[in-house]
PDB file of C-alpha atoms in Angstrom:
ATOM      1  CA  MET A 249      75.904 -10.680  40.487  1.00 76.00           C
ATOM      2  CA  ALA A 250      73.710 -13.137  38.848  1.00 80.00           C
ATOM      3  CA  ARG A 251      71.326 -10.345  37.958  1.00 81.00           C
ATOM      4  CA  TYR A 252      73.773  -8.478  36.036  1.00 90.00           C
ATOM      5  CA  VAL A 253      74.514 -11.667  34.291  1.00 92.00           C
ATOM      6  CA  VAL A 254      70.864 -11.866  33.540  1.00 90.00           C
ATOM      7  CA  LEU A 255      70.765  -8.386  32.366  1.00 92.00           C
ATOM      8  CA  ILE A 256      73.994  -8.762  29.670  1.00 94.00           C
ATOM      9  CA  VAL A 257      72.672 -12.040  28.230  1.00 94.00           C
ATOM     10  CA  ALA A 258      69.473 -10.474  27.626  1.00 94.00           C
ATOM     11  CA  PHE A 259      70.802  -7.223  26.279  1.00 95.00           C
ATOM     12  CA  VAL A 260      73.061  -9.156  24.129  1.00 95.00           C
ATOM     13  CA  GLY A 261      70.154 -11.367  22.983  1.00 94.00           C
ATOM     14  CA  LEU A 262      68.285  -8.251  21.970  1.00 94.00           C
ATOM     15  CA  VAL A 263      71.197  -6.769  20.030  1.00 94.00           C
ATOM     16  CA  LEU A 264      71.405  -9.858  18.194  1.00 93.00           C
ATOM     17  CA  VAL A 265      67.901  -9.759  17.036  1.00 91.00           C
ATOM     18  CA  LEU A 266      67.545  -6.336  16.471  1.00 91.00           C
ATOM     19  CA  SER A 267      70.886  -6.465  14.142  1.00 91.00           C
ATOM     20  CA  MET A 268      69.412  -9.517  12.273  1.00 88.00           C
ATOM     21  CA  GLY A 269      66.366  -7.144  11.717  1.00 83.00           C
ATOM     22  CA  LEU A 270      68.543  -4.419  10.227  1.00 86.00           C
ATOM     23  CA  ARG A 271      70.164  -6.763   7.969  1.00 83.00           C
ATOM     24  CA  LYS A 272      66.743  -7.662   6.361  1.00 81.00           C
ATOM     25  CA  ASP A 273      65.655  -5.277   3.372  1.00 79.00           C
ATOM     26  CA  PRO A 274      62.034  -4.364   4.312  1.00 75.00           C
ATOM     27  CA  SER A 275      61.502  -3.798   0.629  1.00 76.00           C
ATOM     28  CA  GLU A 276      61.356  -7.311  -0.101  1.00 79.00           C
ATOM     29  CA  LEU A 277      58.365  -8.615   0.201  1.00 81.00           C
ATOM     30  CA  PRO A 278      57.759 -12.330   0.230  1.00 81.00           C
ATOM     31  CA  SER A 279      55.661 -13.622  -2.969  1.00 88.00           C
ATOM     32  CA  PRO A 280      52.509 -15.270  -1.813  1.00 91.00           C
ATOM     33  CA  PHE A 281      52.760 -17.214  -5.119  1.00 93.00           C
ATOM     34  CA  LEU A 282      55.679 -19.142  -4.063  1.00 92.00           C
ATOM     35  CA  ASN A 283      55.324 -22.951  -4.971  1.00 93.00           C
ATOM     36  CA  LYS A 284      51.958 -22.146  -5.716  1.00 93.00           C
ATOM     37  CA  ALA A 285      50.400 -22.288  -9.395  1.00 95.00           C
ATOM     38  CA  ALA A 286      51.105 -18.879 -11.367  1.00 95.00           C
ATOM     39  CA  PRO A 287      48.466 -16.519 -11.981  1.00 95.00           C
ATOM     40  CA  ALA A 288      46.925 -17.464 -15.684  1.00 95.00           C
ATOM     41  CA  PHE A 289      47.153 -14.391 -18.120  1.00 96.00           C
ATOM     42  CA  ASP A 290      46.532 -13.783 -21.534  1.00 96.00           C
ATOM     43  CA  LEU A 291      48.010 -10.696 -23.260  1.00 96.00           C
ATOM     44  CA  PRO A 292      48.614  -9.430 -26.654  1.00 96.00           C
ATOM     45  CA  THR A 293      52.252  -9.495 -27.407  1.00 96.00           C
ATOM     46  CA  LEU A 294      54.717  -6.374 -27.637  1.00 93.00           C
ATOM     47  CA  GLU A 295      55.513  -7.235 -30.929  1.00 90.00           C
ATOM     48  CA  ASN A 296      52.032  -8.150 -32.915  1.00 91.00           C
ATOM     49  CA  PRO A 297      48.668  -6.718 -30.867  1.00 93.00           C
ATOM     50  CA  ASP A 298      46.732  -9.480 -32.736  1.00 94.00           C
ATOM     51  CA  GLN A 299      48.722 -12.270 -31.398  1.00 95.00           C
ATOM     52  CA  ASN A 300      48.400 -13.230 -27.745  1.00 95.00           C
ATOM     53  CA  ILE A 301      50.652 -15.060 -25.245  1.00 96.00           C
ATOM     54  CA  SER A 302      49.173 -17.006 -22.359  1.00 96.00           C
ATOM     55  CA  LEU A 303      50.540 -18.775 -19.401  1.00 95.00           C
ATOM     56  CA  ALA A 304      49.774 -21.846 -21.317  1.00 95.00           C
ATOM     57  CA  ASP A 305      52.332 -20.820 -23.834  1.00 94.00           C
ATOM     58  CA  ILE A 306      54.910 -20.753 -21.311  1.00 94.00           C
ATOM     59  CA  LYS A 307      54.015 -23.847 -19.728  1.00 94.00           C
ATOM     60  CA  GLY A 308      55.733 -27.332 -20.531  1.00 93.00           C
ATOM     61  CA  LYS A 309      59.589 -26.218 -19.562  1.00 93.00           C
ATOM     62  CA  ILE A 310      61.182 -24.463 -17.162  1.00 95.00           C
ATOM     63  CA  ALA A 311      61.114 -20.779 -17.715  1.00 96.00           C
ATOM     64  CA  LEU A 312      61.433 -17.109 -16.624  1.00 96.00           C
ATOM     65  CA  VAL A 313      59.087 -14.776 -16.575  1.00 97.00           C
ATOM     66  CA  ASN A 314      60.786 -11.211 -16.475  1.00 97.00           C
ATOM     67  CA  VAL A 315      58.738  -8.501 -15.610  1.00 97.00           C
ATOM     68  CA  TRP A 316      59.977  -5.267 -17.258  1.00 96.00           C
ATOM     69  CA  ALA A 317      59.492  -1.460 -18.473  1.00 96.00           C
ATOM     70  CA  THR A 318      61.730   0.782 -20.554  1.00 96.00           C
ATOM     71  CA  TRP A 319      61.670   3.416 -17.702  1.00 94.00           C
ATOM     72  CA  CYS A 320      62.885   1.090 -15.311  1.00 93.00           C
ATOM     73  CA  VAL A 321      66.535   1.734 -14.194  1.00 94.00           C
ATOM     74  CA  GLY A 322      67.246  -1.667 -13.014  1.00 95.00           C
ATOM     75  CA  CYS A 323      65.930  -3.165 -16.295  1.00 96.00           C
ATOM     76  CA  ARG A 324      68.502  -1.660 -18.030  1.00 95.00           C
ATOM     77  CA  GLU A 325      71.007  -2.679 -15.731  1.00 95.00           C
ATOM     78  CA  GLU A 326      70.136  -6.397 -15.851  1.00 96.00           C
ATOM     79  CA  HIS A 327      69.691  -6.201 -19.731  1.00 96.00           C
ATOM     80  CA  ALA A 328      72.670  -7.387 -20.642  1.00 96.00           C
ATOM     81  CA  TYR A 329      73.077 -10.457 -18.358  1.00 96.00           C
ATOM     82  CA  LEU A 330      69.406 -11.438 -19.945  1.00 97.00           C
ATOM     83  CA  MET A 331      70.935 -11.221 -23.130  1.00 96.00           C
ATOM     84  CA  GLN A 332      73.709 -13.291 -21.887  1.00 96.00           C
ATOM     85  CA  LEU A 333      71.333 -15.490 -20.252  1.00 96.00           C
ATOM     86  CA  ALA A 334      69.231 -16.044 -23.697  1.00 96.00           C
ATOM     87  CA  LYS A 335      72.179 -16.932 -25.596  1.00 95.00           C
ATOM     88  CA  SER A 336      73.240 -19.592 -23.302  1.00 94.00           C
ATOM     89  CA  GLY A 337      70.020 -21.342 -23.985  1.00 92.00           C
ATOM     90  CA  GLN A 338      69.609 -22.300 -20.380  1.00 92.00           C
ATOM     91  CA  VAL A 339      65.969 -21.584 -19.977  1.00 95.00           C
ATOM     92  CA  PRO A 340      63.498 -19.466 -22.391  1.00 96.00           C
ATOM     93  CA  ILE A 341      62.722 -15.843 -21.082  1.00 97.00           C
ATOM     94  CA  TYR A 342      59.352 -14.739 -21.368  1.00 97.00           C
ATOM     95  CA  GLY A 343      59.030 -10.979 -20.995  1.00 96.00           C
ATOM     96  CA  ILE A 344      55.984  -9.360 -19.142  1.00 97.00           C
ATOM     97  CA  ASN A 345      56.248  -5.504 -20.393  1.00 96.00           C
ATOM     98  CA  TRP A 346      54.565  -3.743 -17.678  1.00 96.00           C
ATOM     99  CA  ARG A 347      52.904  -0.364 -17.831  1.00 94.00           C
ATOM    100  CA  ASP A 348      54.767   0.810 -20.915  1.00 95.00           C
ATOM    101  CA  SER A 349      54.346   2.142 -24.428  1.00 94.00           C
ATOM    102  CA  ARG A 350      54.734  -0.202 -27.122  1.00 94.00           C
ATOM    103  CA  ALA A 351      56.639   2.098 -29.064  1.00 95.00           C
ATOM    104  CA  ASP A 352      59.247   2.795 -26.607  1.00 95.00           C
ATOM    105  CA  ALA A 353      58.978  -0.892 -25.826  1.00 96.00           C
ATOM    106  CA  ALA A 354      59.726  -2.032 -29.635  1.00 94.00           C
ATOM    107  CA  ARG A 355      62.702   0.716 -29.492  1.00 95.00           C
ATOM    108  CA  TRP A 356      64.519  -0.609 -26.193  1.00 96.00           C
ATOM    109  CA  LEU A 357      64.312  -3.882 -27.814  1.00 96.00           C
ATOM    110  CA  GLU A 358      65.809  -3.125 -30.956  1.00 95.00           C
ATOM    111  CA  GLN A 359      68.768  -1.190 -29.497  1.00 96.00           C
ATOM    112  CA  TYR A 360      69.699  -3.149 -26.711  1.00 96.00           C
ATOM    113  CA  GLY A 361      68.698  -6.580 -28.113  1.00 96.00           C
ATOM    114  CA  ASP A 362      65.686  -8.676 -27.541  1.00 96.00           C
ATOM    115  CA  PRO A 363      66.465 -11.766 -24.782  1.00 97.00           C
ATOM    116  CA  TYR A 364      62.350 -12.681 -24.812  1.00 96.00           C
ATOM    117  CA  VAL A 365      60.677 -15.515 -26.552  1.00 96.00           C
ATOM    118  CA  ALA A 366      58.324 -13.184 -26.374  1.00 95.00           C
ATOM    119  CA  SER A 367      56.857 -10.199 -24.508  1.00 95.00           C
ATOM    120  CA  GLY A 368      53.096  -9.890 -23.263  1.00 96.00           C
ATOM    121  CA  PHE A 369      52.175  -5.888 -23.348  1.00 97.00           C
ATOM    122  CA  ASP A 370      50.593  -4.976 -20.025  1.00 96.00           C
ATOM    123  CA  GLU A 371      49.588  -1.617 -20.516  1.00 94.00           C
ATOM    124  CA  ASP A 372      47.117  -1.242 -17.683  1.00 92.00           C
ATOM    125  CA  GLY A 373      49.098  -3.232 -14.991  1.00 93.00           C
ATOM    126  CA  ARG A 374      46.249  -5.431 -14.537  1.00 94.00           C
ATOM    127  CA  VAL A 375      48.363  -8.654 -15.105  1.00 96.00           C
ATOM    128  CA  GLY A 376      50.714  -7.339 -13.011  1.00 95.00           C
ATOM    129  CA  ILE A 377      48.479  -6.876 -10.065  1.00 95.00           C
ATOM    130  CA  ASP A 378      47.593 -10.417 -10.580  1.00 96.00           C
ATOM    131  CA  TRP A 379      51.175 -11.355 -10.424  1.00 96.00           C
ATOM    132  CA  GLY A 380      51.859  -9.292  -7.079  1.00 94.00           C
ATOM    133  CA  VAL A 381      54.358  -7.149  -8.877  1.00 94.00           C
ATOM    134  CA  TYR A 382      55.017  -3.931  -7.158  1.00 91.00           C
ATOM    135  CA  GLY A 383      58.521  -2.800  -8.779  1.00 88.00           C
ATOM    136  CA  ALA A 384      60.301  -4.041 -11.806  1.00 86.00           C
ATOM    137  CA  PRO A 385      62.303  -5.732 -12.620  1.00 95.00           C
ATOM    138  CA  GLU A 386      61.151  -8.775 -10.746  1.00 96.00           C
ATOM    139  CA  THR A 387      61.866 -11.952 -12.391  1.00 96.00           C
ATOM    140  CA  PHE A 388      59.595 -15.526 -11.597  1.00 96.00           C
ATOM    141  CA  LEU A 389      61.036 -18.939 -12.100  1.00 96.00           C
ATOM    142  CA  LEU A 390      58.396 -21.314 -13.185  1.00 96.00           C
ATOM    143  CA  ASP A 391      58.561 -24.913 -13.550  1.00 94.00           C
ATOM    144  CA  ALA A 392      57.156 -26.891 -16.383  1.00 94.00           C
ATOM    145  CA  HIS A 393      53.934 -27.281 -14.700  1.00 94.00           C
ATOM    146  CA  GLY A 394      53.544 -23.463 -14.052  1.00 94.00           C
ATOM    147  CA  THR A 395      54.466 -23.316 -10.631  1.00 95.00           C
ATOM    148  CA  VAL A 396      56.425 -20.271  -9.207  1.00 96.00           C
ATOM    149  CA  LEU A 397      59.348 -22.002  -7.675  1.00 95.00           C
ATOM    150  CA  TYR A 398      61.301 -18.274  -6.647  1.00 95.00           C
ATOM    151  CA  LYS A 399      60.728 -14.809  -7.397  1.00 95.00           C
ATOM    152  CA  HIS A 400      63.863 -12.429  -7.457  1.00 95.00           C
ATOM    153  CA  LEU A 401      63.256  -8.772  -6.878  1.00 92.00           C
ATOM    154  CA  GLY A 402      65.786  -6.171  -8.584  1.00 92.00           C
ATOM    155  CA  PRO A 403      68.109  -6.745 -11.482  1.00 95.00           C
ATOM    156  CA  LEU A 404      69.481 -10.189 -12.112  1.00 95.00           C
ATOM    157  CA  SER A 405      73.164 -10.550 -11.651  1.00 94.00           C
ATOM    158  CA  PRO A 406      75.521 -13.811 -12.266  1.00 95.00           C
ATOM    159  CA  ALA A 407      75.741 -13.723  -8.593  1.00 95.00           C
ATOM    160  CA  ALA A 408      71.869 -14.010  -7.846  1.00 94.00           C
ATOM    161  CA  TRP A 409      71.335 -16.632 -10.871  1.00 96.00           C
ATOM    162  CA  GLU A 410      73.971 -18.820  -9.219  1.00 95.00           C
ATOM    163  CA  ARG A 411      72.906 -18.621  -5.695  1.00 94.00           C
ATOM    164  CA  ASP A 412      68.872 -18.474  -6.138  1.00 93.00           C
ATOM    165  CA  PHE A 413      68.447 -19.836  -9.680  1.00 95.00           C
ATOM    166  CA  LEU A 414      70.579 -22.733 -10.518  1.00 95.00           C
ATOM    167  CA  PRO A 415      70.010 -24.682  -7.170  1.00 95.00           C
ATOM    168  CA  LYS A 416      66.311 -24.397  -7.882  1.00 94.00           C
ATOM    169  CA  ILE A 417      66.707 -25.197 -11.432  1.00 94.00           C
ATOM    170  CA  LYS A 418      68.462 -28.470 -10.939  1.00 93.00           C
ATOM    171  CA  SER A 419      66.373 -29.657  -8.217  1.00 92.00           C
ATOM    172  CA  ALA A 420      63.242 -29.371 -10.674  1.00 90.00           C
ATOM    173  CA  GLU A 421      65.180 -30.717 -13.655  1.00 88.00           C
ATOM    174  CA  SER A 422      65.678 -33.532 -11.431  1.00 87.00           C
ATOM    175  CA  ALA A 423      61.966 -33.917 -10.490  1.00 79.00           C
ATOM    176  CA  LEU A 424      60.910 -34.072 -14.053  1.00 70.00           C
TER     177      LEU A 424
ATOM    178  CA  MET B 116      55.801  38.392  10.220  1.00 79.00           C
ATOM    179  CA  LYS B 117      51.992  38.308  10.181  1.00 83.00           C
ATOM    180  CA  LYS B 118      52.446  37.952   6.257  1.00 85.00           C
ATOM    181  CA  ILE B 119      54.467  34.852   6.852  1.00 86.00           C
ATOM    182  CA  LEU B 120      51.993  33.623   9.023  1.00 86.00           C
ATOM    183  CA  MET B 121      49.204  34.160   6.869  1.00 86.00           C
ATOM    184  CA  VAL B 122      51.008  32.668   3.860  1.00 85.00           C
ATOM    185  CA  LEU B 123      51.444  29.651   6.075  1.00 85.00           C
ATOM    186  CA  VAL B 124      47.997  29.437   7.587  1.00 84.00           C
ATOM    187  CA  ALA B 125      46.829  30.114   3.368  1.00 81.00           C
ATOM    188  CA  LEU B 126      48.937  26.913   2.485  1.00 80.00           C
ATOM    189  CA  GLY B 127      47.529  24.887   5.242  1.00 78.00           C
ATOM    190  CA  ILE B 128      43.908  25.479   3.990  1.00 75.00           C
ATOM    191  CA  ALA B 129      44.998  24.630   0.689  1.00 72.00           C
ATOM    192  CA  LEU B 130      46.388  21.122   1.531  1.00 67.00           C
ATOM    193  CA  PRO B 131      43.286  19.415   0.380  1.00 60.00           C
ATOM    194  CA  ALA B 132      44.140  20.541  -3.256  1.00 60.00           C
ATOM    195  CA  LEU B 133      46.649  18.231  -3.199  1.00 60.00           C
ATOM    196  CA  ALA B 134      44.452  15.458  -2.474  1.00 59.00           C
ATOM    197  CA  ILE B 135      45.051  12.155  -4.739  1.00 63.00           C
ATOM    198  CA  ASP B 136      41.624  11.482  -5.652  1.00 65.00           C
ATOM    199  CA  THR B 137      39.902  14.455  -6.503  1.00 61.00           C
ATOM    200  CA  GLN B 138      36.970  12.479  -8.150  1.00 72.00           C
ATOM    201  CA  VAL B 139      34.595  11.090  -6.472  1.00 80.00           C
ATOM    202  CA  ALA B 140      34.527   7.078  -7.348  1.00 81.00           C
ATOM    203  CA  PHE B 141      30.824   6.548  -6.688  1.00 89.00           C
ATOM    204  CA  ASP B 142      27.393   8.385  -6.889  1.00 88.00           C
ATOM    205  CA  ASP B 143      26.133   5.920  -4.383  1.00 91.00           C
ATOM    206  CA  PRO B 144      27.476   7.481  -0.942  1.00 91.00           C
ATOM    207  CA  VAL B 145      27.741   4.139   0.932  1.00 92.00           C
ATOM    208  CA  LEU B 146      29.860   2.502  -1.756  1.00 93.00           C
ATOM    209  CA  GLN B 147      32.271   5.840  -1.747  1.00 93.00           C
ATOM    210  CA  ALA B 148      32.244   4.973   2.233  1.00 93.00           C
ATOM    211  CA  ARG B 149      33.307   1.716   1.823  1.00 94.00           C
ATOM    212  CA  TYR B 150      35.668   2.539  -1.021  1.00 94.00           C
ATOM    213  CA  GLU B 151      37.342   5.283   1.036  1.00 92.00           C
ATOM    214  CA  LYS B 152      37.548   2.735   3.907  1.00 92.00           C
ATOM    215  CA  ILE B 153      39.156   0.084   2.195  1.00 94.00           C
ATOM    216  CA  ILE B 154      41.760   2.455   0.136  1.00 92.00           C
ATOM    217  CA  GLY B 155      42.946   4.072   3.608  1.00 92.00           C
ATOM    218  CA  GLU B 156      43.534   0.275   5.327  1.00 92.00           C
ATOM    219  CA  VAL B 157      45.852  -0.601   2.415  1.00 93.00           C
ATOM    220  CA  ARG B 158      49.449  -0.226   2.102  1.00 91.00           C
ATOM    221  CA  CYS B 159      50.927   0.964  -1.198  1.00 88.00           C
ATOM    222  CA  VAL B 160      53.869  -1.865  -1.451  1.00 85.00           C
ATOM    223  CA  LYS B 161      55.937   0.166  -3.712  1.00 82.00           C
ATOM    224  CA  CYS B 162      55.824   3.198  -1.322  1.00 80.00           C
ATOM    225  CA  GLN B 163      55.757   1.377   2.023  1.00 77.00           C
ATOM    226  CA  ASN B 164      54.172   3.597   4.972  1.00 82.00           C
ATOM    227  CA  GLN B 165      51.485   5.093   2.697  1.00 88.00           C
ATOM    228  CA  THR B 166      48.044   3.675   2.227  1.00 91.00           C
ATOM    229  CA  ILE B 167      47.193   3.803  -1.671  1.00 91.00           C
ATOM    230  CA  LYS B 168      44.612   6.319  -0.662  1.00 89.00           C
ATOM    231  CA  ASP B 169      47.797   9.096   0.149  1.00 87.00           C
ATOM    232  CA  SER B 170      50.007   7.583  -2.329  1.00 87.00           C
ATOM    233  CA  ASN B 171      50.267   8.875  -6.063  1.00 85.00           C
ATOM    234  CA  ALA B 172      52.584   6.167  -7.238  1.00 88.00           C
ATOM    235  CA  PHE B 173      50.915   4.554 -10.330  1.00 89.00           C
ATOM    236  CA  LEU B 174      50.797   1.291  -8.457  1.00 92.00           C
ATOM    237  CA  ALA B 175      48.563   2.693  -6.020  1.00 92.00           C
ATOM    238  CA  ALA B 176      46.439   4.423  -8.969  1.00 92.00           C
ATOM    239  CA  ASP B 177      46.199   0.686 -10.318  1.00 93.00           C
ATOM    240  CA  LEU B 178      45.022  -0.708  -7.498  1.00 94.00           C
ATOM    241  CA  ARG B 179      42.374   2.097  -6.301  1.00 94.00           C
ATOM    242  CA  ARG B 180      41.220   1.225 -10.013  1.00 94.00           C
ATOM    243  CA  GLU B 181      41.332  -2.195  -9.298  1.00 95.00           C
ATOM    244  CA  ILE B 182      39.399  -1.929  -5.916  1.00 95.00           C
ATOM    245  CA  ARG B 183      36.821   0.566  -7.583  1.00 94.00           C
ATOM    246  CA  ARG B 184      36.143  -2.128 -10.096  1.00 95.00           C
ATOM    247  CA  LEU B 185      35.551  -4.958  -7.654  1.00 96.00           C
ATOM    248  CA  ILE B 186      33.170  -2.783  -5.618  1.00 95.00           C
ATOM    249  CA  GLY B 187      31.591  -1.804  -8.744  1.00 94.00           C
ATOM    250  CA  GLU B 188      30.789  -5.795  -9.399  1.00 95.00           C
ATOM    251  CA  GLY B 189      29.546  -5.964  -5.858  1.00 94.00           C
ATOM    252  CA  LYS B 190      32.290  -7.755  -3.976  1.00 95.00           C
ATOM    253  CA  THR B 191      32.271  -7.470  -0.499  1.00 95.00           C
ATOM    254  CA  ASP B 192      34.560  -5.786   1.338  1.00 94.00           C
ATOM    255  CA  ALA B 193      35.920  -9.172   2.420  1.00 93.00           C
ATOM    256  CA  GLU B 194      36.349 -10.396  -1.346  1.00 95.00           C
ATOM    257  CA  VAL B 195      38.165  -7.385  -1.745  1.00 95.00           C
ATOM    258  CA  TYR B 196      40.745  -8.006   1.087  1.00 94.00           C
ATOM    259  CA  ASP B 197      40.930 -11.308  -0.291  1.00 94.00           C
ATOM    260  CA  PHE B 198      42.227  -9.912  -3.673  1.00 95.00           C
ATOM    261  CA  LEU B 199      44.828  -7.744  -2.521  1.00 94.00           C
ATOM    262  CA  VAL B 200      46.405 -10.437   0.216  1.00 93.00           C
ATOM    263  CA  ASP B 201      46.410 -13.095  -2.641  1.00 93.00           C
ATOM    264  CA  ARG B 202      48.375 -11.010  -4.858  1.00 94.00           C
ATOM    265  CA  TYR B 203      50.622  -9.213  -2.556  1.00 92.00           C
ATOM    266  CA  GLY B 204      50.416 -11.177   0.965  1.00 89.00           C
ATOM    267  CA  GLU B 205      49.111 -10.053   4.700  1.00 86.00           C
ATOM    268  CA  PHE B 206      51.450  -7.371   4.841  1.00 86.00           C
ATOM    269  CA  THR B 207      49.261  -5.471   2.269  1.00 89.00           C
ATOM    270  CA  LEU B 208      46.762  -4.495   4.854  1.00 90.00           C
ATOM    271  CA  TYR B 209      47.326  -2.346   7.517  1.00 88.00           C
ATOM    272  CA  ARG B 210      44.647  -3.976   9.826  1.00 85.00           C
ATOM    273  CA  PRO B 211      45.860  -7.535   9.238  1.00 80.00           C
ATOM    274  CA  ARG B 212      43.281 -10.400   9.955  1.00 80.00           C
ATOM    275  CA  ALA B 213      43.353 -12.521  12.922  1.00 73.00           C
ATOM    276  CA  SER B 214      44.521 -15.852  11.299  1.00 74.00           C
ATOM    277  CA  GLY B 215      47.232 -18.217  11.168  1.00 72.00           C
ATOM    278  CA  LYS B 216      50.301 -16.157  10.449  1.00 74.00           C
ATOM    279  CA  THR B 217      49.114 -12.968  11.562  1.00 78.00           C
ATOM    280  CA  LEU B 218      47.783 -14.442  14.832  1.00 84.00           C
ATOM    281  CA  ILE B 219      51.327 -13.526  16.756  1.00 83.00           C
ATOM    282  CA  LEU B 220      50.522  -9.914  15.855  1.00 83.00           C
ATOM    283  CA  TRP B 221      46.993  -9.656  17.816  1.00 86.00           C
ATOM    284  CA  LEU B 222      48.155 -12.005  20.687  1.00 89.00           C
ATOM    285  CA  ALA B 223      51.722 -10.086  21.283  1.00 90.00           C
ATOM    286  CA  PRO B 224      50.037  -6.922  22.939  1.00 93.00           C
ATOM    287  CA  ALA B 225      48.036  -9.321  25.468  1.00 94.00           C
ATOM    288  CA  LEU B 226      50.933 -11.382  26.045  1.00 94.00           C
ATOM    289  CA  LEU B 227      53.150  -8.856  26.985  1.00 95.00           C
ATOM    290  CA  LEU B 228      50.794  -7.088  29.067  1.00 96.00           C
ATOM    291  CA  LEU B 229      50.365 -10.388  30.846  1.00 96.00           C
ATOM    292  CA  GLY B 230      54.065 -10.745  31.350  1.00 96.00           C
ATOM    293  CA  GLY B 231      54.432  -7.454  32.658  1.00 96.00           C
ATOM    294  CA  ALA B 232      51.619  -8.033  35.195  1.00 97.00           C
ATOM    295  CA  VAL B 233      53.357 -11.065  36.220  1.00 96.00           C
ATOM    296  CA  MET B 234      56.458  -9.412  36.729  1.00 95.00           C
ATOM    297  CA  LEU B 235      54.849  -6.475  38.469  1.00 96.00           C
ATOM    298  CA  ILE B 236      53.436  -9.132  40.929  1.00 95.00           C
ATOM    299  CA  MET B 237      56.440 -11.257  41.460  1.00 94.00           C
ATOM    300  CA  ILE B 238      58.109  -7.809  42.431  1.00 93.00           C
ATOM    301  CA  LEU B 239      55.553  -6.210  44.917  1.00 93.00           C
ATOM    302  CA  ARG B 240      55.264 -10.001  46.911  1.00 92.00           C
ATOM    303  CA  ARG B 241      59.011  -9.954  47.210  1.00 90.00           C
ATOM    304  CA  ARG B 242      59.180  -6.394  48.439  1.00 89.00           C
ATOM    305  CA  MET B 243      56.152  -7.335  51.048  1.00 88.00           C
ATOM    306  CA  SER B 244      57.867 -10.298  52.190  1.00 86.00           C
ATOM    307  CA  LEU B 245      60.948  -8.001  53.248  1.00 81.00           C
ATOM    308  CA  PRO B 246      61.316  -7.614  56.868  1.00 78.00           C
ATOM    309  CA  ILE B 247      59.686  -4.483  58.273  1.00 71.00           C
ATOM    310  CA  ASP B 248      62.734  -3.714  60.267  1.00 64.00           C
ATOM    311  CA  ASP B 249      65.045  -3.299  57.404  1.00 56.00           C
ATOM    312  CA  VAL B 250      62.643  -0.747  55.985  1.00 53.00           C
ATOM    313  CA  ALA B 251      62.590   1.103  59.332  1.00 51.00           C
ATOM    314  CA  ALA B 252      65.953   1.009  59.865  1.00 51.00           C
ATOM    315  CA  SER B 253      66.946   2.124  56.104  1.00 52.00           C
ATOM    316  CA  SER B 254      64.210   4.960  56.661  1.00 52.00           C
ATOM    317  CA  ASP B 255      66.077   6.440  60.055  1.00 50.00           C
ATOM    318  CA  SER B 256      69.123   6.089  58.670  1.00 50.00           C
ATOM    319  CA  ASP B 257      67.966   8.565  55.880  1.00 51.00           C
ATOM    320  CA  ASP B 258      66.239  10.851  58.434  1.00 50.00           C
ATOM    321  CA  ALA B 259      69.539  10.713  59.813  1.00 48.00           C
ATOM    322  CA  ALA B 260      71.668  11.745  56.834  1.00 48.00           C
ATOM    323  CA  ALA B 261      68.762  14.203  56.091  1.00 49.00           C
ATOM    324  CA  ARG B 262      69.441  15.820  59.775  1.00 48.00           C
ATOM    325  CA  GLY B 263      73.258  15.361  59.940  1.00 46.00           C
TER     326      GLY B 263
END
């Protein structure tokens, strides 16, 4: 009898461990930059090829860096919420336009609105790789020192904002 | 039937035509061999379960380009792997390095084997300590059943 109890306990344990694994999304990789300095970059802006935007321009306040592209379905999905966030003025949003064309990106911002303080134009995806980006949209939350507090994969939503961003923003604000 | 078979064989022979990198990256065969080895061991994080050698996702192409650049700049294999792990994490290597977080991956097979061996020895010992009579009796009854 004792032997069966051991077997059943072992089986239930196995089921629990495996079902925990099932609920995880294997495509969500933790960012190696969490709680580390965001990688430096220096890109021409989308609006003006002669003007550059770099990490130094973003530092000094809590900010979002949103990696987006016009070919990216999830970016279209989150765009309305980005507009709403930008209007609320909670945090400045900076864009990295990833592997896109200038004309397409400009048309997109004209058509759907521009939530970004500025967007860097990462045509060959070099900065994307430096930031460990593997699928747009990705949104990084940076504190005033340029430390990555959080990275969100996929479209932003009010739920994700409240659950994942707000608490971190609050604690970063109180640390200032 | 024969025709279908011939078509299938021809398709099979033509498979290399689908190869992703049709151009040789380096003239130097040593560098080319290193390049091929590295891209064959790097996971395409966008299209998991494919190496960046096998994937034609643009991210894989970008990573191949970066690796080509790094090798061209004279970086060692370890430096190229560091470049990738710094950005995408240990998961991007199909052959994770034995250090810190990945140590459990490397030790797990040995530990499991050891556990299995210990269990096997315990079971064998218990069996060996069973009274001989018992074994004889049960085999007798088996024989009886077989004869009956």
